[in-house]
Short mmCIF file of C-alpha atoms in Angstrom, two decimals:
data_model
loop_
_atom_site.label_atom_id
_atom_site.label_comp_id
_atom_site.label_asym_id
_atom_site.label_seq_id
_atom_site.Cartn_x
_atom_site.Cartn_y
_atom_site.Cartn_z
CA UNK M 1 120.07 128.84 194.73
CA UNK M 2 120.38 127.78 191.08
CA UNK M 3 117.13 127.99 189.14
CA UNK M 4 116.19 125.36 186.56
CA UNK M 5 114.77 126.45 183.23
CA UNK M 6 111.77 124.30 182.34
CA UNK M 7 109.51 126.69 180.43
CA UNK M 8 109.39 129.94 178.46
CA UNK M 9 107.74 131.50 181.52
CA UNK M 10 110.91 130.72 183.54
CA UNK M 11 113.01 132.56 180.95
CA UNK M 12 110.79 135.66 180.83
CA UNK M 13 109.89 135.95 184.52
CA UNK M 14 108.63 138.22 185.96
CA UNK M 15 107.21 139.19 182.54
CA UNK M 16 104.53 136.68 181.56
CA UNK M 17 104.40 134.97 178.15
CA UNK M 18 100.97 136.53 177.60
CA UNK M 19 102.36 140.05 178.11
CA UNK M 20 105.41 139.29 175.99
CA UNK M 21 103.42 138.09 172.97
CA UNK M 22 100.87 140.90 173.26
CA UNK M 23 103.28 143.81 173.74
CA UNK M 24 106.80 142.91 172.59
CA UNK M 25 106.98 139.89 170.27
CA UNK M 26 107.97 141.09 166.81
CA UNK M 27 107.30 144.69 167.87
CA UNK M 28 109.98 146.10 170.17
CA UNK M 29 112.94 145.25 172.38
CA UNK M 30 112.48 144.08 175.96
CA UNK M 31 115.01 144.13 178.82
CA UNK M 32 114.17 141.90 181.80
CA UNK M 33 116.53 142.35 184.79
CA UNK M 34 117.10 139.16 186.76
CA UNK M 35 118.90 137.74 189.75
CA UNK M 36 122.47 136.50 189.35
CA UNK M 37 121.46 132.86 189.73
CA UNK M 38 118.58 132.97 187.20
CA UNK M 39 120.65 131.52 184.34
CA UNK M 40 123.33 129.78 186.42
CA UNK M 41 122.09 126.39 185.20
CA UNK M 42 122.58 127.50 181.59
CA UNK M 43 126.20 128.68 181.63
CA UNK M 44 129.08 129.58 183.93
CA UNK M 45 132.86 129.86 183.66
CA UNK M 46 133.21 126.24 184.73
CA UNK M 47 130.69 125.03 182.13
CA UNK M 48 132.35 127.16 179.45
CA UNK M 49 135.74 125.63 180.25
CA UNK M 50 134.23 122.14 180.03
CA UNK M 51 132.75 122.95 176.61
CA UNK M 52 135.93 124.50 175.24
CA UNK M 53 137.92 121.49 176.45
CA UNK M 54 135.84 119.29 174.11
CA UNK M 55 138.51 120.03 171.50
CA UNK M 56 137.28 117.39 169.05
CA UNK M 57 134.02 119.25 168.32
CA UNK M 58 135.52 122.64 167.41
CA UNK M 59 136.73 123.97 164.09
CA UNK M 60 137.65 127.36 162.71
CA UNK M 61 133.99 127.77 161.69
CA UNK M 62 132.34 126.77 164.96
CA UNK M 63 134.82 128.56 167.29
CA UNK M 64 135.55 132.04 166.00
CA UNK M 65 137.66 134.93 167.25
CA UNK M 66 136.99 138.62 166.66
CA UNK M 67 139.45 141.36 167.58
CA UNK M 68 138.25 144.96 167.50
CA UNK M 69 135.41 144.30 165.02
CA UNK M 70 137.54 142.21 162.67
CA UNK M 71 137.34 138.43 162.29
CA UNK M 72 140.61 136.66 163.07
CA UNK M 73 141.45 134.25 160.18
CA UNK M 74 141.25 130.61 161.41
CA UNK M 75 144.79 129.95 160.15
CA UNK M 76 146.08 132.31 162.85
CA UNK M 77 144.63 130.35 165.78
CA UNK M 78 144.05 126.84 164.39
CA UNK M 79 146.23 123.89 163.45
CA UNK M 80 145.44 121.05 161.01
CA UNK M 81 143.85 117.93 162.47
CA UNK M 82 142.04 114.85 161.12
CA UNK M 83 138.24 114.88 161.30
CA UNK M 84 136.90 111.94 163.34
CA UNK M 85 134.19 111.17 160.84
CA UNK M 86 135.84 111.58 157.43
CA UNK M 87 139.55 111.60 158.17
CA UNK M 88 139.81 114.81 156.14
CA UNK M 89 142.10 117.54 157.41
CA UNK M 90 140.22 120.32 159.22
CA UNK M 91 141.40 123.37 161.17
CA UNK M 92 141.15 122.76 164.93
CA UNK M 93 141.62 125.65 167.38
CA UNK M 94 145.00 125.55 169.13
CA UNK M 95 144.44 126.35 172.86
CA UNK M 96 147.75 128.23 173.13
CA UNK M 97 147.00 130.42 170.12
CA UNK M 98 143.43 131.06 171.26
CA UNK M 99 144.71 132.06 174.71
CA UNK M 100 147.17 134.50 173.16
CA UNK M 101 144.42 136.22 171.18
CA UNK M 102 142.25 136.37 174.30
CA UNK M 103 145.11 138.16 176.12
CA UNK M 104 145.04 140.73 173.31
CA UNK M 105 141.31 141.29 173.88
CA UNK M 106 139.79 139.01 171.26
CA UNK M 107 136.16 137.98 171.69
CA UNK M 108 135.44 134.25 171.55
CA UNK M 109 132.30 133.12 169.73
CA UNK M 110 131.23 129.49 170.22
CA UNK M 111 128.50 128.68 167.69
CA UNK M 112 125.60 126.22 167.88
CA UNK M 113 126.18 125.14 171.49
CA UNK M 114 122.54 124.50 172.44
CA UNK M 115 123.02 120.71 172.68
CA UNK M 116 126.24 120.75 174.73
CA UNK M 117 124.79 120.75 178.25
CA UNK M 118 121.38 120.23 179.91
CA UNK M 119 120.84 123.89 180.81
CA UNK M 120 121.45 125.11 177.26
CA UNK M 121 119.25 122.40 175.77
CA UNK M 122 116.42 123.00 178.26
CA UNK M 123 116.41 126.72 177.46
CA UNK M 124 116.40 126.15 173.70
CA UNK M 125 113.69 123.48 173.97
CA UNK M 126 111.50 125.76 176.08
CA UNK M 127 111.84 128.56 173.54
CA UNK M 128 111.07 126.28 170.61
CA UNK M 129 107.93 124.96 172.31
CA UNK M 130 106.58 128.47 172.96
CA UNK M 131 107.74 130.22 169.79
CA UNK M 132 107.13 127.40 167.28
CA UNK M 133 110.54 128.29 165.87
CA UNK M 134 113.97 126.74 165.45
CA UNK M 135 116.37 127.99 168.12
CA UNK M 136 120.17 127.87 168.12
CA UNK M 137 122.56 129.26 170.71
CA UNK M 138 125.86 131.07 170.24
CA UNK M 139 128.09 132.04 173.17
CA UNK M 140 130.04 135.31 173.25
CA UNK M 141 132.93 135.90 175.64
CA UNK M 142 134.19 139.50 175.44
CA UNK M 143 136.72 141.72 177.17
CA UNK M 144 136.58 145.27 178.47
CA UNK M 145 136.34 148.01 175.84
CA UNK M 146 136.82 145.58 172.93
CA UNK M 147 133.83 145.48 170.57
CA UNK M 148 133.40 142.31 168.49
CA UNK M 149 130.82 143.53 165.94
CA UNK M 150 129.82 146.77 164.27
CA UNK M 151 126.23 147.99 164.48
CA UNK M 152 124.02 145.45 162.71
CA UNK M 153 120.61 143.80 162.60
CA UNK M 154 119.91 140.06 162.72
CA UNK M 155 117.68 138.07 160.38
CA UNK M 156 116.21 136.19 163.37
CA UNK M 157 114.82 137.24 166.73
CA UNK M 158 117.48 137.51 169.44
CA UNK M 159 117.07 136.37 173.05
CA UNK M 160 120.30 137.29 174.84
CA UNK M 161 120.86 135.97 178.35
CA UNK M 162 123.71 137.43 180.38
CA UNK M 163 125.71 135.18 182.70
CA UNK M 164 129.04 136.88 183.58
CA UNK M 165 130.35 140.45 183.85
CA UNK M 166 128.62 143.53 182.47
CA UNK M 167 128.00 144.69 178.91
CA UNK M 168 126.34 147.76 177.41
CA UNK M 169 123.89 147.19 174.56
CA UNK M 170 122.70 150.03 172.35
CA UNK M 171 119.35 149.67 170.59
CA UNK M 172 118.89 152.05 167.64
CA UNK M 173 115.83 153.64 166.09
CA UNK M 174 116.46 152.04 162.69
CA UNK M 175 114.80 148.77 161.70
CA UNK M 176 114.42 146.76 158.50
CA UNK M 177 111.04 145.10 158.21
CA UNK M 178 111.38 141.32 158.65
CA UNK M 179 114.74 140.69 156.90
CA UNK M 180 115.67 137.10 155.99
CA UNK M 181 118.95 135.27 155.46
CA UNK M 182 119.25 136.21 151.78
CA UNK M 183 121.90 138.27 149.95
CA UNK M 184 119.30 141.02 149.54
CA UNK M 185 119.79 141.65 153.27
CA UNK M 186 123.04 139.86 154.17
CA UNK M 187 125.13 141.69 151.56
CA UNK M 188 124.32 145.21 152.74
CA UNK M 189 127.60 146.97 153.57
CA UNK M 190 128.55 148.69 156.80
CA UNK M 191 128.16 152.19 155.31
CA UNK M 192 124.50 151.30 154.65
CA UNK M 193 124.04 150.05 158.23
CA UNK M 194 125.74 153.11 159.75
CA UNK M 195 123.24 155.33 157.94
CA UNK M 196 120.14 153.18 158.38
CA UNK M 197 120.60 152.56 162.11
CA UNK M 198 119.52 156.08 163.06
CA UNK M 199 119.97 157.44 166.57
CA UNK M 200 120.43 155.43 169.77
CA UNK M 201 116.95 154.70 171.10
CA UNK M 202 117.96 153.10 174.39
CA UNK M 203 121.13 152.00 176.17
CA UNK M 204 121.02 148.99 178.46
CA UNK M 205 123.59 147.59 180.90
CA UNK M 206 123.28 143.83 181.02
CA UNK M 207 124.23 142.00 184.21
CA UNK M 208 124.14 138.31 185.23
CA UNK M 209 120.55 137.04 185.16
CA UNK M 210 119.33 139.65 182.66
CA UNK M 211 117.42 138.86 179.46
CA UNK M 212 117.30 141.05 176.37
CA UNK M 213 114.89 140.42 173.50
CA UNK M 214 115.56 142.11 170.13
CA UNK M 215 113.20 141.55 167.19
CA UNK M 216 114.82 140.75 163.85
CA UNK M 217 115.73 143.78 161.80
CA UNK M 218 116.36 146.07 164.81
CA UNK M 219 119.81 147.66 164.74
CA UNK M 220 121.99 147.10 167.81
CA UNK M 221 125.57 146.74 169.03
CA UNK M 222 127.28 145.93 172.34
CA UNK M 223 130.56 146.49 174.19
CA UNK M 224 131.86 144.83 177.37
CA UNK M 225 132.23 147.00 180.45
CA UNK M 226 134.21 144.44 182.47
CA UNK M 227 136.76 141.73 181.78
CA UNK M 228 135.45 138.32 180.84
CA UNK M 229 131.80 139.00 180.06
CA UNK M 230 129.70 136.09 178.83
CA UNK M 231 126.33 136.16 177.18
CA UNK M 232 124.48 133.62 175.10
CA UNK M 233 122.32 134.58 172.17
CA UNK M 234 119.46 132.24 171.39
CA UNK M 235 118.48 132.99 167.80
CA UNK M 236 114.88 132.06 166.93
CA UNK M 237 113.96 131.50 163.28
CA UNK M 238 110.21 131.13 162.75
CA UNK M 239 108.26 129.70 159.82
CA UNK M 240 107.54 132.47 157.29
CA UNK M 241 105.45 132.95 154.15
CA UNK M 242 108.41 132.04 151.92
CA UNK M 243 108.33 128.58 153.51
CA UNK M 244 104.75 128.22 152.30
CA UNK M 245 105.88 129.16 148.79
CA UNK M 246 108.47 126.38 148.99
CA UNK M 247 105.76 123.93 150.06
CA UNK M 248 103.53 125.21 147.27
CA UNK M 249 106.32 124.57 144.75
CA UNK M 250 106.52 120.95 145.91
CA UNK M 251 102.74 120.64 145.52
CA UNK M 252 102.78 122.27 142.08
CA UNK M 253 105.23 119.68 140.75
CA UNK M 254 102.30 117.27 140.66
CA UNK M 255 100.04 119.66 138.72
CA UNK M 256 100.07 119.43 134.87
CA UNK M 257 99.31 123.12 134.41
CA UNK M 258 102.32 124.12 136.54
CA UNK M 259 104.57 121.77 134.57
CA UNK M 260 103.39 122.90 131.13
CA UNK M 261 105.53 125.13 128.91
CA UNK M 262 104.63 128.80 128.93
CA UNK M 263 103.02 129.90 125.62
CA UNK M 264 105.31 131.52 123.07
CA UNK M 265 104.96 135.27 123.06
CA UNK M 266 105.10 135.14 119.27
CA UNK M 267 102.66 132.21 119.04
CA UNK M 268 98.91 132.14 118.33
CA UNK M 269 97.12 134.81 120.35
CA UNK M 270 100.41 136.63 121.12
CA UNK M 271 100.84 138.31 124.47
CA UNK M 272 97.12 138.19 125.22
CA UNK M 273 97.24 134.38 125.26
CA UNK M 274 100.36 134.53 127.40
CA UNK M 275 98.67 136.84 129.91
CA UNK M 276 95.61 134.59 130.03
CA UNK M 277 97.81 131.55 130.75
CA UNK M 278 99.59 133.42 133.57
CA UNK M 279 96.25 134.42 135.10
CA UNK M 280 95.05 130.82 134.90
CA UNK M 281 98.29 129.60 136.52
CA UNK M 282 97.97 132.17 139.32
CA UNK M 283 94.40 131.04 140.01
CA UNK M 284 95.48 127.40 140.05
CA UNK M 285 98.29 128.12 142.51
CA UNK M 286 95.78 129.87 144.74
CA UNK M 287 93.51 126.85 144.58
CA UNK M 288 96.36 124.50 145.48
CA UNK M 289 97.39 126.73 148.38
CA UNK M 290 93.86 126.56 149.77
CA UNK M 291 93.51 122.78 149.62
CA UNK M 292 92.69 121.43 153.11
CA UNK M 293 95.39 118.75 152.80
CA UNK M 294 97.97 121.37 151.82
CA UNK M 295 97.02 123.57 154.78
CA UNK M 296 97.12 120.69 157.26
CA UNK M 297 100.53 119.55 155.98
CA UNK M 298 101.90 123.05 156.44
CA UNK M 299 100.50 123.27 159.97
CA UNK M 300 102.21 119.97 160.76
CA UNK M 301 105.45 121.35 159.28
CA UNK M 302 105.27 124.24 161.75
CA UNK M 303 104.45 121.94 164.67
CA UNK M 304 107.62 119.97 163.91
CA UNK M 305 109.79 123.01 163.18
CA UNK M 306 112.45 122.42 165.82
CA UNK M 307 115.85 120.83 166.27
CA UNK M 308 116.69 117.44 167.75
CA UNK M 309 119.25 117.78 170.54
CA UNK M 310 120.62 114.27 170.90
CA UNK M 311 119.03 113.10 174.14
CA UNK M 312 117.92 116.53 175.38
CA UNK M 313 114.48 116.46 173.73
CA UNK M 314 111.33 117.47 175.57
CA UNK M 315 109.35 114.67 177.26
CA UNK M 316 107.65 112.49 174.64
CA UNK M 317 110.02 113.59 171.85
CA UNK M 318 113.15 111.66 172.79
CA UNK M 319 111.92 108.29 171.52
CA UNK M 320 111.20 109.74 168.07
CA UNK M 321 114.70 111.25 167.69
CA UNK M 322 116.61 109.78 164.74
CA UNK M 323 120.36 109.69 164.23
CA UNK M 324 122.73 109.10 161.35
CA UNK M 325 126.16 107.53 161.88
CA UNK M 326 128.63 109.99 160.39
CA UNK M 327 131.96 108.47 161.47
CA UNK M 328 132.52 105.58 159.09
CA UNK M 329 135.27 103.02 159.66
CA UNK M 330 135.30 103.30 163.45
CA UNK M 331 135.64 100.19 165.58
CA UNK M 332 135.51 99.17 169.22
CA UNK M 333 138.78 97.62 170.40
CA UNK M 334 140.26 96.48 173.69
CA UNK M 335 142.68 98.96 175.22
CA UNK M 336 144.36 98.38 178.56
CA UNK M 337 141.74 97.14 181.01
CA UNK M 338 138.83 98.49 179.00
CA UNK M 339 137.64 99.43 175.54
CA UNK M 340 138.14 102.37 173.19
CA UNK M 341 136.57 103.73 170.03
CA UNK M 342 139.19 103.90 167.30
CA UNK M 343 138.90 105.81 164.04
CA UNK M 344 140.84 107.98 161.62
CA UNK M 345 140.57 110.90 164.02
CA UNK M 346 142.19 109.07 166.94
CA UNK M 347 141.26 106.89 169.91
CA UNK M 348 138.72 107.73 172.62
CA UNK M 349 138.19 105.63 175.78
CA UNK M 350 134.71 104.16 176.18
CA UNK M 351 133.07 104.41 179.63
CA UNK M 352 132.99 101.07 181.48
CA UNK M 353 130.09 98.90 180.39
CA UNK M 354 129.28 100.98 177.30
CA UNK M 355 131.38 99.07 174.72
CA UNK M 356 128.44 97.00 173.44
CA UNK M 357 126.26 100.11 173.15
CA UNK M 358 128.91 101.93 171.14
CA UNK M 359 129.46 98.90 168.90
CA UNK M 360 125.69 98.72 168.29
CA UNK M 361 125.58 102.38 167.27
CA UNK M 362 128.54 102.36 164.87
CA UNK M 363 127.25 99.19 163.24
CA UNK M 364 124.26 101.07 161.80
CA UNK M 365 123.66 103.68 159.15
CA UNK M 366 120.67 105.21 160.98
CA UNK M 367 118.67 104.47 164.14
CA UNK M 368 116.07 106.00 166.42
CA UNK M 369 116.35 106.69 170.11
CA UNK M 370 113.53 104.19 170.67
CA UNK M 371 115.51 101.45 168.87
CA UNK M 372 118.61 102.23 170.91
CA UNK M 373 116.65 102.18 174.18
CA UNK M 374 115.01 98.85 173.26
CA UNK M 375 118.40 97.28 172.51
CA UNK M 376 119.81 98.16 175.95
CA UNK M 377 116.91 98.26 178.44
CA UNK M 378 119.22 97.23 181.30
CA UNK M 379 121.28 100.44 180.95
CA UNK M 380 119.89 103.40 182.96
CA UNK M 381 118.13 105.96 180.79
CA UNK M 382 120.44 108.74 181.93
CA UNK M 383 123.50 106.76 180.80
CA UNK M 384 121.95 105.99 177.41
CA UNK M 385 121.12 109.66 176.86
CA UNK M 386 124.60 110.79 177.93
CA UNK M 387 126.28 108.32 175.58
CA UNK M 388 124.30 109.67 172.63
CA UNK M 389 125.22 113.22 173.59
CA UNK M 390 128.90 112.28 173.82
CA UNK M 391 128.85 110.51 170.45
CA UNK M 392 127.11 113.50 168.88
CA UNK M 393 129.67 115.89 170.37
CA UNK M 394 132.48 113.78 168.89
CA UNK M 395 130.77 113.86 165.48
CA UNK M 396 130.31 110.07 165.50
CA UNK M 397 126.55 110.50 165.06
CA UNK M 398 124.35 113.38 163.98
CA UNK M 399 120.71 114.05 164.79
CA UNK M 400 118.39 114.10 161.78
#
């Protein structure tokens, strides 16, 4: 029986969230074996095929191919196509070329898929609520004995759920302490990683229903044991101290001392006056950082540190979701016995009875979910939510 994911506890079970945060979170890897149906609501071959058939949402950046640890250049599996929103030419994956690379053993990586079906969105939402972090999902489809990536660490925590086939993961002794997405960490070469990873600490065989947690900075790699393995990595990026420095910069803009010129080193008082000014500035920054209003604003920033998923928000959040219309110049027109949305990127049929809703959306620059719901109260909530998801997938609108 398919299980529904409604909470972080569902994802971790039988490990409890309390045990996870006390023993593993940010400290060490955790492998949680599960039943085959545990993540069936999140992804399957049928759901993957449905997602890949949404050809209008993919580009050479969002759908990537890797063959034996090397990225396949998009020009080798894509063809030019007009973007629905801008009309600009973009590389769209060619199904025939992608299939040919898959036959050769290429791994398929589908990026940022957490808003493409209810199971993915529910899992990401549950993680965000518990972790107070932004969560994005990437899907990896790999083939026997073909390794997509060399040994590496990630600059975010990794929650890998396994849904098809079997794959061996190796966790190494080496770890960088809390790396971030900055060239200081992202530009380290493979020779550095091969040395810093150390020895294999543990080797894990992942099967359908399994969960693997890897803290950021921990070296790891993986290789498929069977044909057609699928796993989804939910990457969690939490608020860090550098975010507070960014907030402090915005606060300091309003402070005269922070805006003042630094004293000239050759001016009156020389370097002693310069040092005194620096010390005064440091004290002032500390005072600003400790202001109750500053602290409360930063707490609120962390409370809201999550993504909008176009109709897949948690209860109470959907009405506050805001969207921007990105496909300019589109129009609703009669076509055959119904209506279609026409733009520079082509023509898409509109579901029966939804033409007025689509026309309302494309006639705005921005709108909230609450405004959209109020405009069409007679339309069932599920249909309104699905329409927004479809328009977001086609790049007609984007969540803010």
